[in-house]
mmCIF file of C-alpha atoms and ligand atoms in Angstrom:
data_model
loop_
_atom_site.group_PDB
_atom_site.id
_atom_site.type_symbol
_atom_site.label_atom_id
_atom_site.label_comp_id
_atom_site.label_asym_id
_atom_site.label_seq_id
_atom_site.Cartn_x
_atom_site.Cartn_y
_atom_site.Cartn_z
ATOM 1 C CA MET A 1 1.388 36.734 -82.534
ATOM 2 C CA ASP A 2 1.079 39.469 -85.133
ATOM 3 C CA ILE A 3 -2.343 39.957 -86.622
ATOM 4 C CA THR A 4 -3.100 39.875 -90.335
ATOM 5 C CA GLU A 5 -5.709 41.617 -92.483
ATOM 6 C CA LYS A 6 -8.417 39.116 -93.262
ATOM 7 C CA ILE A 7 -9.997 36.035 -91.745
ATOM 8 C CA TRP A 8 -12.053 33.569 -93.745
ATOM 9 C CA MET A 9 -15.353 33.010 -91.881
ATOM 10 C CA ASP A 10 -18.073 30.737 -93.216
ATOM 11 C CA GLY A 11 -17.128 31.386 -96.812
ATOM 12 C CA GLU A 12 -16.333 35.086 -96.657
ATOM 13 C CA LEU A 13 -13.196 37.082 -96.024
ATOM 14 C CA VAL A 14 -13.833 39.528 -93.191
ATOM 15 C CA ASP A 15 -11.576 42.101 -91.564
ATOM 16 C CA TRP A 16 -9.544 40.820 -88.606
ATOM 17 C CA LYS A 17 -11.436 43.061 -86.158
ATOM 18 C CA ASP A 18 -14.821 41.843 -87.395
ATOM 19 C CA ALA A 19 -14.136 38.103 -87.007
ATOM 20 C CA LYS A 20 -16.359 37.706 -83.941
ATOM 21 C CA VAL A 21 -18.487 34.941 -82.436
ATOM 22 C CA HIS A 22 -21.573 35.006 -80.225
ATOM 23 C CA ILE A 23 -21.043 34.519 -76.486
ATOM 24 C CA MET A 24 -23.464 31.546 -76.523
ATOM 25 C CA THR A 25 -21.276 29.611 -78.989
ATOM 26 C CA HIS A 26 -21.251 25.966 -77.862
ATOM 27 C CA ALA A 27 -17.524 25.565 -78.484
ATOM 28 C CA LEU A 28 -16.713 28.463 -76.168
ATOM 29 C CA HIS A 29 -18.523 26.758 -73.273
ATOM 30 C CA TYR A 30 -17.721 23.092 -73.868
ATOM 31 C CA GLY A 31 -14.839 22.913 -76.338
ATOM 32 C CA GLY A 32 -16.916 21.462 -79.159
ATOM 33 C CA GLY A 33 -14.691 22.340 -82.048
ATOM 34 C CA VAL A 34 -11.691 21.076 -83.979
ATOM 35 C CA PHE A 35 -8.678 22.886 -85.348
ATOM 36 C CA GLU A 36 -5.509 22.590 -87.372
ATOM 37 C CA GLY A 37 -2.203 24.402 -87.497
ATOM 38 C CA LEU A 38 -0.245 24.740 -90.739
ATOM 39 C CA ARG A 39 2.936 26.563 -91.703
ATOM 40 C CA VAL A 40 3.628 28.687 -94.758
ATOM 41 C CA TYR A 41 7.221 28.943 -95.958
ATOM 42 C CA ASP A 42 9.119 31.026 -98.485
ATOM 43 C CA THR A 43 10.711 29.045 -101.277
ATOM 44 C CA ALA A 44 12.532 30.027 -104.489
ATOM 45 C CA ARG A 45 9.268 29.254 -106.357
ATOM 46 C CA GLY A 46 7.094 31.387 -104.087
ATOM 47 C CA ARG A 47 5.260 30.649 -100.885
ATOM 48 C CA ALA A 48 4.256 27.107 -100.038
ATOM 49 C CA ILE A 49 2.064 25.453 -97.425
ATOM 50 C CA PHE A 50 3.548 22.335 -95.859
ATOM 51 C CA ARG A 51 1.384 19.221 -96.337
ATOM 52 C CA LEU A 52 -1.835 21.180 -96.789
ATOM 53 C CA ARG A 53 -3.985 18.212 -97.828
ATOM 54 C CA ASP A 54 -2.758 15.998 -94.991
ATOM 55 C CA HIS A 55 -3.594 18.667 -92.438
ATOM 56 C CA MET A 56 -7.036 19.282 -93.928
ATOM 57 C CA ARG A 57 -7.750 15.573 -94.111
ATOM 58 C CA ARG A 58 -6.977 15.346 -90.390
ATOM 59 C CA PHE A 59 -9.275 18.359 -89.872
ATOM 60 C CA PHE A 60 -12.199 16.477 -91.426
ATOM 61 C CA ASN A 61 -11.351 13.333 -89.486
ATOM 62 C CA SER A 62 -11.181 15.261 -86.208
ATOM 63 C CA ALA A 63 -14.602 16.753 -86.976
ATOM 64 C CA LYS A 64 -15.980 13.276 -87.608
ATOM 65 C CA THR A 65 -15.158 12.162 -84.060
ATOM 66 C CA ILE A 66 -17.466 14.848 -82.637
ATOM 67 C CA TYR A 67 -20.127 14.353 -85.353
ATOM 68 C CA LEU A 68 -19.433 17.867 -86.603
ATOM 69 C CA ASP A 69 -20.607 18.125 -90.163
ATOM 70 C CA ILE A 70 -18.362 20.465 -92.167
ATOM 71 C CA PRO A 71 -20.435 21.953 -94.998
ATOM 72 C CA TYR A 72 -17.503 22.183 -97.436
ATOM 73 C CA SER A 73 -15.484 19.648 -99.385
ATOM 74 C CA LEU A 74 -11.819 18.931 -98.755
ATOM 75 C CA ASP A 75 -10.944 20.668 -102.042
ATOM 76 C CA GLU A 76 -13.018 23.720 -101.154
ATOM 77 C CA LEU A 77 -11.329 24.136 -97.779
ATOM 78 C CA CYS A 78 -7.831 23.596 -99.215
ATOM 79 C CA GLU A 79 -8.609 26.349 -101.729
ATOM 80 C CA ALA A 80 -9.979 28.583 -98.958
ATOM 81 C CA VAL A 81 -6.757 28.119 -96.978
ATOM 82 C CA LYS A 82 -4.679 29.105 -100.005
ATOM 83 C CA GLU A 83 -6.865 32.125 -100.657
ATOM 84 C CA THR A 84 -6.585 33.275 -97.026
ATOM 85 C CA VAL A 85 -2.806 33.008 -97.233
ATOM 86 C CA ARG A 86 -2.758 34.914 -100.533
ATOM 87 C CA VAL A 87 -4.812 37.861 -99.290
ATOM 88 C CA ASN A 88 -2.792 38.203 -96.097
ATOM 89 C CA GLY A 89 0.559 38.895 -97.676
ATOM 90 C CA PRO A 90 4.075 37.733 -96.842
ATOM 91 C CA LYS A 91 3.979 38.166 -93.051
ATOM 92 C CA ALA A 92 1.546 35.296 -92.461
ATOM 93 C CA ASP A 93 3.530 32.144 -91.607
ATOM 94 C CA TYR A 94 0.991 30.110 -89.604
ATOM 95 C CA ILE A 95 -2.565 29.113 -90.499
ATOM 96 C CA ARG A 96 -5.308 28.187 -88.056
ATOM 97 C CA PRO A 97 -8.406 26.490 -89.495
ATOM 98 C CA LEU A 98 -11.175 26.071 -86.909
ATOM 99 C CA ALA A 99 -14.588 24.388 -87.155
ATOM 100 C CA TYR A 100 -17.019 24.413 -84.265
ATOM 101 C CA TYR A 101 -20.559 24.043 -83.038
ATOM 102 C CA GLY A 102 -22.234 27.449 -83.097
ATOM 103 C CA THR A 103 -25.195 28.959 -81.270
ATOM 104 C CA GLY A 104 -28.729 27.633 -80.765
ATOM 105 C CA VAL A 105 -29.560 25.915 -77.513
ATOM 106 C CA ILE A 106 -27.796 25.767 -74.170
ATOM 107 C CA GLY A 107 -26.573 22.402 -72.931
ATOM 108 C CA LEU A 108 -24.069 19.789 -73.913
ATOM 109 C CA ASN A 109 -25.979 18.194 -76.774
ATOM 110 C CA PRO A 110 -24.849 19.950 -79.960
ATOM 111 C CA VAL A 111 -26.673 17.796 -82.548
ATOM 112 C CA ASN A 112 -28.920 20.576 -83.836
ATOM 113 C CA LEU A 113 -26.344 23.322 -83.784
ATOM 114 C CA PRO A 114 -24.922 24.899 -86.932
ATOM 115 C CA THR A 115 -21.285 24.290 -87.901
ATOM 116 C CA ARG A 116 -19.147 27.368 -88.180
ATOM 117 C CA VAL A 117 -15.811 27.338 -90.008
ATOM 118 C CA ALA A 118 -12.993 29.862 -89.933
ATOM 119 C CA ILE A 119 -9.456 30.152 -91.282
ATOM 120 C CA ALA A 120 -7.093 32.677 -89.731
ATOM 121 C CA CYS A 121 -3.459 33.471 -90.480
ATOM 122 C CA VAL A 122 -0.933 34.976 -88.107
ATOM 123 C CA HIS A 123 2.746 35.701 -87.951
ATOM 124 C CA MET A 124 4.162 33.251 -85.421
ATOM 125 C CA GLY A 125 7.911 33.071 -85.965
ATOM 126 C CA ALA A 126 9.801 30.652 -83.678
ATOM 127 C CA TYR A 127 7.151 28.969 -81.468
ATOM 128 C CA LEU A 128 9.046 29.016 -78.168
ATOM 129 C CA GLY A 129 11.635 31.679 -79.081
ATOM 130 C CA GLU A 130 14.551 32.077 -81.499
ATOM 131 C CA GLU A 131 17.177 31.201 -78.908
ATOM 132 C CA GLN A 132 15.294 28.049 -77.814
ATOM 133 C CA GLN A 133 14.902 26.938 -81.429
ATOM 134 C CA LYS A 134 18.691 26.991 -81.815
ATOM 135 C CA LYS A 135 20.004 26.024 -78.381
ATOM 136 C CA GLY A 136 17.152 23.844 -77.189
ATOM 137 C CA VAL A 137 14.351 24.047 -74.662
ATOM 138 C CA ARG A 138 14.099 23.271 -70.958
ATOM 139 C CA LEU A 139 11.272 20.903 -70.090
ATOM 140 C CA ILE A 140 9.684 19.969 -66.825
ATOM 141 C CA THR A 141 7.628 16.836 -66.401
ATOM 142 C CA SER A 142 4.096 18.016 -65.784
ATOM 143 C CA SER A 143 2.255 16.849 -62.689
ATOM 144 C CA TRP A 144 -0.870 16.761 -64.863
ATOM 145 C CA GLU A 145 -1.397 13.345 -66.383
ATOM 146 C CA LYS A 146 -2.195 13.043 -70.076
ATOM 147 C CA PRO A 147 -5.669 11.490 -70.456
ATOM 148 C CA SER A 148 -5.669 7.974 -71.871
ATOM 149 C CA ASN A 149 -7.132 6.913 -75.204
ATOM 150 C CA ARG A 150 -10.024 5.675 -73.053
ATOM 151 C CA ALA A 151 -10.681 9.170 -71.702
ATOM 152 C CA ALA A 152 -10.464 11.307 -74.809
ATOM 153 C CA ALA A 153 -10.285 11.195 -78.607
ATOM 154 C CA LEU A 154 -6.603 12.089 -78.571
ATOM 155 C CA GLN A 155 -5.805 11.489 -82.232
ATOM 156 C CA ALA A 156 -8.417 14.114 -83.057
ATOM 157 C CA LYS A 157 -7.462 17.765 -82.704
ATOM 158 C CA ILE A 158 -10.488 18.705 -80.609
ATOM 159 C CA CYS A 159 -10.479 22.120 -78.922
ATOM 160 C CA GLY A 160 -11.694 20.751 -75.578
ATOM 161 C CA ASN A 161 -8.819 18.239 -75.427
ATOM 162 C CA TYR A 162 -6.430 21.126 -75.069
ATOM 163 C CA ILE A 163 -7.328 22.219 -71.557
ATOM 164 C CA ASN A 164 -5.051 19.445 -70.287
ATOM 165 C CA SER A 165 -2.224 20.871 -72.402
ATOM 166 C CA VAL A 166 -2.998 24.395 -71.197
ATOM 167 C CA LEU A 167 -2.732 23.275 -67.549
ATOM 168 C CA ALA A 168 0.611 21.631 -68.264
ATOM 169 C CA ARG A 169 1.925 24.627 -70.202
ATOM 170 C CA LEU A 170 0.919 26.963 -67.353
ATOM 171 C CA GLU A 171 2.745 24.734 -64.911
ATOM 172 C CA ALA A 172 5.883 24.865 -67.072
ATOM 173 C CA VAL A 173 5.722 28.634 -67.445
ATOM 174 C CA HIS A 174 5.184 29.154 -63.702
ATOM 175 C CA HIS A 175 8.221 26.972 -63.012
ATOM 176 C CA GLY A 176 10.395 28.943 -65.425
ATOM 177 C CA ALA A 177 10.606 26.168 -68.027
ATOM 178 C CA ASP A 178 9.916 26.518 -71.753
ATOM 179 C CA GLU A 179 7.583 23.598 -72.153
ATOM 180 C CA ALA A 180 6.058 20.611 -70.352
ATOM 181 C CA LEU A 181 6.534 16.923 -70.937
ATOM 182 C CA MET A 182 3.366 14.926 -70.386
ATOM 183 C CA LEU A 183 3.259 11.387 -69.049
ATOM 184 C CA ASN A 184 0.306 9.059 -69.465
ATOM 185 C CA SER A 185 -1.477 7.021 -66.797
ATOM 186 C CA GLU A 186 1.134 4.257 -67.201
ATOM 187 C CA GLY A 187 3.878 6.741 -66.365
ATOM 188 C CA ASN A 188 5.228 6.563 -69.905
ATOM 189 C CA VAL A 189 6.008 9.552 -72.082
ATOM 190 C CA ALA A 190 3.093 10.749 -74.171
ATOM 191 C CA GLU A 191 4.019 14.084 -75.768
ATOM 192 C CA GLY A 192 4.534 17.783 -75.157
ATOM 193 C CA THR A 193 1.599 20.178 -74.832
ATOM 194 C CA GLY A 194 1.732 20.799 -78.594
ATOM 195 C CA GLU A 195 4.585 18.602 -79.840
ATOM 196 C CA ASN A 196 5.516 14.960 -80.304
ATOM 197 C CA VAL A 197 8.645 13.615 -78.606
ATOM 198 C CA PHE A 198 11.657 11.803 -80.086
ATOM 199 C CA MET A 199 14.767 10.347 -78.463
ATOM 200 C CA VAL A 200 18.116 9.297 -79.926
ATOM 201 C CA LYS A 201 20.023 6.474 -78.252
ATOM 202 C CA ASP A 202 23.100 4.715 -79.664
ATOM 203 C CA GLY A 203 22.422 6.068 -83.141
ATOM 204 C CA ARG A 204 18.821 4.843 -83.241
ATOM 205 C CA ILE A 205 15.734 7.033 -83.174
ATOM 206 C CA TYR A 206 12.658 6.330 -81.074
ATOM 207 C CA THR A 207 9.290 8.011 -80.727
ATOM 208 C CA THR A 208 6.190 7.279 -78.684
ATOM 209 C CA PRO A 209 3.369 5.189 -80.213
ATOM 210 C CA LEU A 210 -0.261 6.287 -80.700
ATOM 211 C CA SER A 211 -1.197 3.923 -77.870
ATOM 212 C CA ALA A 212 0.718 6.233 -75.496
ATOM 213 C CA GLY A 213 -2.052 8.800 -76.059
ATOM 214 C CA ILE A 214 -0.698 11.222 -78.639
ATOM 215 C CA LEU A 215 -1.714 13.227 -81.639
ATOM 216 C CA GLU A 216 -0.381 11.546 -84.784
ATOM 217 C CA GLY A 217 1.728 14.530 -85.758
ATOM 218 C CA ILE A 218 2.289 15.341 -89.392
ATOM 219 C CA THR A 219 5.740 16.650 -88.516
ATOM 220 C CA ARG A 220 6.368 13.411 -86.581
ATOM 221 C CA ASN A 221 5.383 11.454 -89.667
ATOM 222 C CA SER A 222 7.600 13.628 -91.883
ATOM 223 C CA ILE A 223 10.617 13.273 -89.588
ATOM 224 C CA MET A 224 10.179 9.488 -89.393
ATOM 225 C CA GLU A 225 10.156 9.305 -93.198
ATOM 226 C CA ILE A 226 13.120 11.664 -93.626
ATOM 227 C CA ALA A 227 15.193 9.871 -90.971
ATOM 228 C CA ARG A 228 14.509 6.445 -92.518
ATOM 229 C CA ASP A 229 15.355 7.799 -95.970
ATOM 230 C CA ILE A 230 18.817 8.787 -94.755
ATOM 231 C CA GLY A 231 19.401 5.433 -93.115
ATOM 232 C CA TYR A 232 18.284 5.731 -89.514
ATOM 233 C CA GLU A 233 16.311 3.045 -87.806
ATOM 234 C CA VAL A 234 13.184 4.665 -86.366
ATOM 235 C CA THR A 235 11.111 2.732 -83.848
ATOM 236 C CA GLU A 236 7.813 3.548 -82.183
ATOM 237 C CA LYS A 237 7.932 2.308 -78.618
ATOM 238 C CA ASP A 238 6.890 3.214 -75.106
ATOM 239 C CA ILE A 239 9.473 5.535 -73.591
ATOM 240 C CA THR A 240 9.909 6.149 -69.871
ATOM 241 C CA ARG A 241 10.828 9.412 -68.214
ATOM 242 C CA THR A 242 14.135 7.864 -67.114
ATOM 243 C CA GLU A 243 14.994 6.794 -70.661
ATOM 244 C CA LEU A 244 14.694 10.425 -71.708
ATOM 245 C CA TYR A 245 17.029 11.533 -68.898
ATOM 246 C CA MET A 246 19.553 8.949 -70.132
ATOM 247 C CA ALA A 247 19.092 9.566 -73.873
ATOM 248 C CA ASP A 248 21.877 10.899 -76.091
ATOM 249 C CA GLU A 249 19.460 13.388 -77.632
ATOM 250 C CA VAL A 250 15.842 14.414 -77.243
ATOM 251 C CA PHE A 251 13.884 16.588 -79.631
ATOM 252 C CA MET A 252 10.268 17.573 -80.204
ATOM 253 C CA THR A 253 8.329 18.006 -83.430
ATOM 254 C CA GLY A 254 5.247 19.964 -84.382
ATOM 255 C CA THR A 255 3.973 22.360 -86.997
ATOM 256 C CA ALA A 256 4.466 25.328 -84.700
ATOM 257 C CA ALA A 257 7.583 23.903 -82.980
ATOM 258 C CA GLU A 258 9.121 22.435 -86.183
ATOM 259 C CA VAL A 259 12.168 20.410 -85.006
ATOM 260 C CA LEU A 260 12.975 21.607 -81.519
ATOM 261 C CA PRO A 261 16.014 20.387 -79.555
ATOM 262 C CA VAL A 262 15.541 19.605 -75.856
ATOM 263 C CA ARG A 263 18.558 20.542 -73.757
ATOM 264 C CA MET A 264 17.262 19.918 -70.256
ATOM 265 C CA ILE A 265 14.516 17.889 -68.609
ATOM 266 C CA ASP A 266 13.742 18.407 -64.904
ATOM 267 C CA GLU A 267 17.181 20.058 -64.568
ATOM 268 C CA HIS A 268 18.968 17.027 -66.061
ATOM 269 C CA PRO A 269 21.065 18.031 -69.078
ATOM 270 C CA ILE A 270 20.281 15.836 -72.096
ATOM 271 C CA GLY A 271 23.536 14.567 -73.598
ATOM 272 C CA ASN A 272 25.967 17.394 -73.031
ATOM 273 C CA GLY A 273 23.145 19.903 -72.713
ATOM 274 C CA SER A 274 23.260 21.225 -76.259
ATOM 275 C CA PRO A 275 21.587 20.007 -79.474
ATOM 276 C CA GLY A 276 23.103 16.706 -80.611
ATOM 277 C CA PRO A 277 24.258 15.791 -84.143
ATOM 278 C CA VAL A 278 21.181 13.783 -85.173
ATOM 279 C CA THR A 279 18.836 16.547 -84.031
ATOM 280 C CA VAL A 280 20.878 19.166 -85.884
ATOM 281 C CA GLU A 281 21.003 17.017 -89.028
ATOM 282 C CA LEU A 282 17.228 16.467 -89.046
ATOM 283 C CA GLN A 283 16.546 20.091 -88.189
ATOM 284 C CA LYS A 284 18.665 21.221 -91.144
ATOM 285 C CA MET A 285 17.065 18.708 -93.499
ATOM 286 C CA PHE A 286 13.577 19.667 -92.412
ATOM 287 C CA SER A 287 14.368 23.333 -92.939
ATOM 288 C CA ASP A 288 15.709 22.620 -96.451
ATOM 289 C CA ILE A 289 12.609 20.583 -97.303
ATOM 290 C CA VAL A 290 10.039 23.118 -96.133
ATOM 291 C CA HIS A 291 11.883 25.882 -97.968
ATOM 292 C CA GLY A 292 11.835 23.888 -101.196
ATOM 293 C CA ARG A 293 15.579 23.168 -101.280
ATOM 294 C CA ASN A 294 15.170 19.388 -101.558
ATOM 295 C CA GLU A 295 13.585 18.119 -104.791
ATOM 296 C CA LYS A 296 12.786 14.716 -103.316
ATOM 297 C CA TYR A 297 10.203 16.128 -100.897
ATOM 298 C CA MET A 298 8.545 18.707 -103.169
ATOM 299 C CA LYS A 299 5.472 16.467 -102.906
ATOM 300 C CA TRP A 300 4.910 17.957 -99.438
ATOM 301 C CA LEU A 301 4.733 21.547 -100.671
ATOM 302 C CA GLU A 302 1.531 23.152 -101.909
ATOM 303 C CA PHE A 303 2.349 26.382 -103.684
ATOM 304 C CA VAL A 304 0.074 29.288 -102.876
ATOM 305 C CA ASP A 305 0.294 31.088 -106.213
HETATM 306 N N1 PPE B 401 0.813 16.868 -80.217
HETATM 307 C C1 PPE B 401 -0.066 17.842 -79.909
HETATM 308 C C2 PPE B 401 -0.844 17.726 -78.644
HETATM 309 C C3 PPE B 401 -0.212 18.937 -80.766
HETATM 310 O O1 PPE B 401 -1.089 19.884 -80.457
HETATM 311 C C4 PPE B 401 0.565 19.017 -81.934
HETATM 312 C C5 PPE B 401 0.430 20.188 -82.851
HETATM 313 C C6 PPE B 401 1.466 17.963 -82.224
HETATM 314 C C7 PPE B 401 1.559 16.911 -81.343
HETATM 315 C C8 PPE B 401 2.272 17.939 -83.488
HETATM 316 O O2 PPE B 401 1.439 17.712 -84.605
HETATM 317 P P1 PPE B 401 1.805 18.252 -86.064
HETATM 318 O O3 PPE B 401 1.648 19.728 -86.014
HETATM 319 O O4 PPE B 401 0.808 17.592 -86.944
HETATM 320 O O5 PPE B 401 3.198 17.838 -86.347
HETATM 321 N N2 PPE B 401 0.201 21.423 -82.197
HETATM 322 C C9 PPE B 401 -0.305 22.558 -82.947
HETATM 323 C C10 PPE B 401 -0.815 23.650 -82.036
HETATM 324 C C11 PPE B 401 0.196 24.482 -81.342
HETATM 325 C C12 PPE B 401 -0.427 25.666 -80.646
HETATM 326 O O6 PPE B 401 0.244 26.238 -79.775
HETATM 327 O O7 PPE B 401 -1.562 26.052 -80.962
HETATM 328 C C13 PPE B 401 0.712 23.052 -83.962
HETATM 329 O O8 PPE B 401 1.897 22.785 -83.837
HETATM 330 O O9 PPE B 401 0.268 23.723 -84.899
#
């Protein structure tokens, strides 16, 4: 992560080094906050944010699940995101809005705590590495189970939800893998620690349903629409670990991860162990779309200037 100049905090742009919080911040102790991740891309018409409004709508909906009252309108925060991108110059390629319960009383109950809101930009580049983005990642199946929809508000991007993902990611890293695959309490595939999962089998595309305990990814939604537009059948269904081992292709999607080929799971090569044709086709199309090279999907680009 490369730092940028300014961070938007509660309505003001402050220097990166001054964007601090109090140690008694509720969210720091108990995870009472929500966040988003958005990408900024260069296009021939200038820089554009991918699906800004959809991300910010999810931000407000995530906040709703923890009764966190955001004291700005959707339009105001979309404008604040654009402004933060503008002031940070061309290096910033990833945006992190964050809203959280601030400081006041100790204890779990946050109802009387103030809401704090921040928007930071960083340079991220390829999420899990340039080489991995091209050749694919190696996954291990995590021994940590993904909580069920009964145990957590999984369609909300709540900070505290992510400790499960952090445990799984640490396990992957300590086993020399790039990323972890998370199974739910049924033993079915849920998602990666920060990505949704897709599989290609006999020319058809499958992805896991919300009932499997996943975040409803905006990249997942985009890829489903793009794939259907070019004639693929895309089905949401429960997927087992074994089905992934036996798939022709597996790939992951996410704002940070974009379209990420999976070349190995638990030391089993997927297909022939290199990115398959459907993955490569969708990866290329997605890249054209986010860089403004496909008129049909301009609706997803929000120009910064
Ligand atoms: N599942 C999870 C658990 C998740 O965190 C993400 C995004 C997705 C699926 C994909 O959602 P979408 O970005 O809307 O397509 N993960 C964000 C955080 C990554 C991080 O390391 O931080 C992201 O990609 O921005």
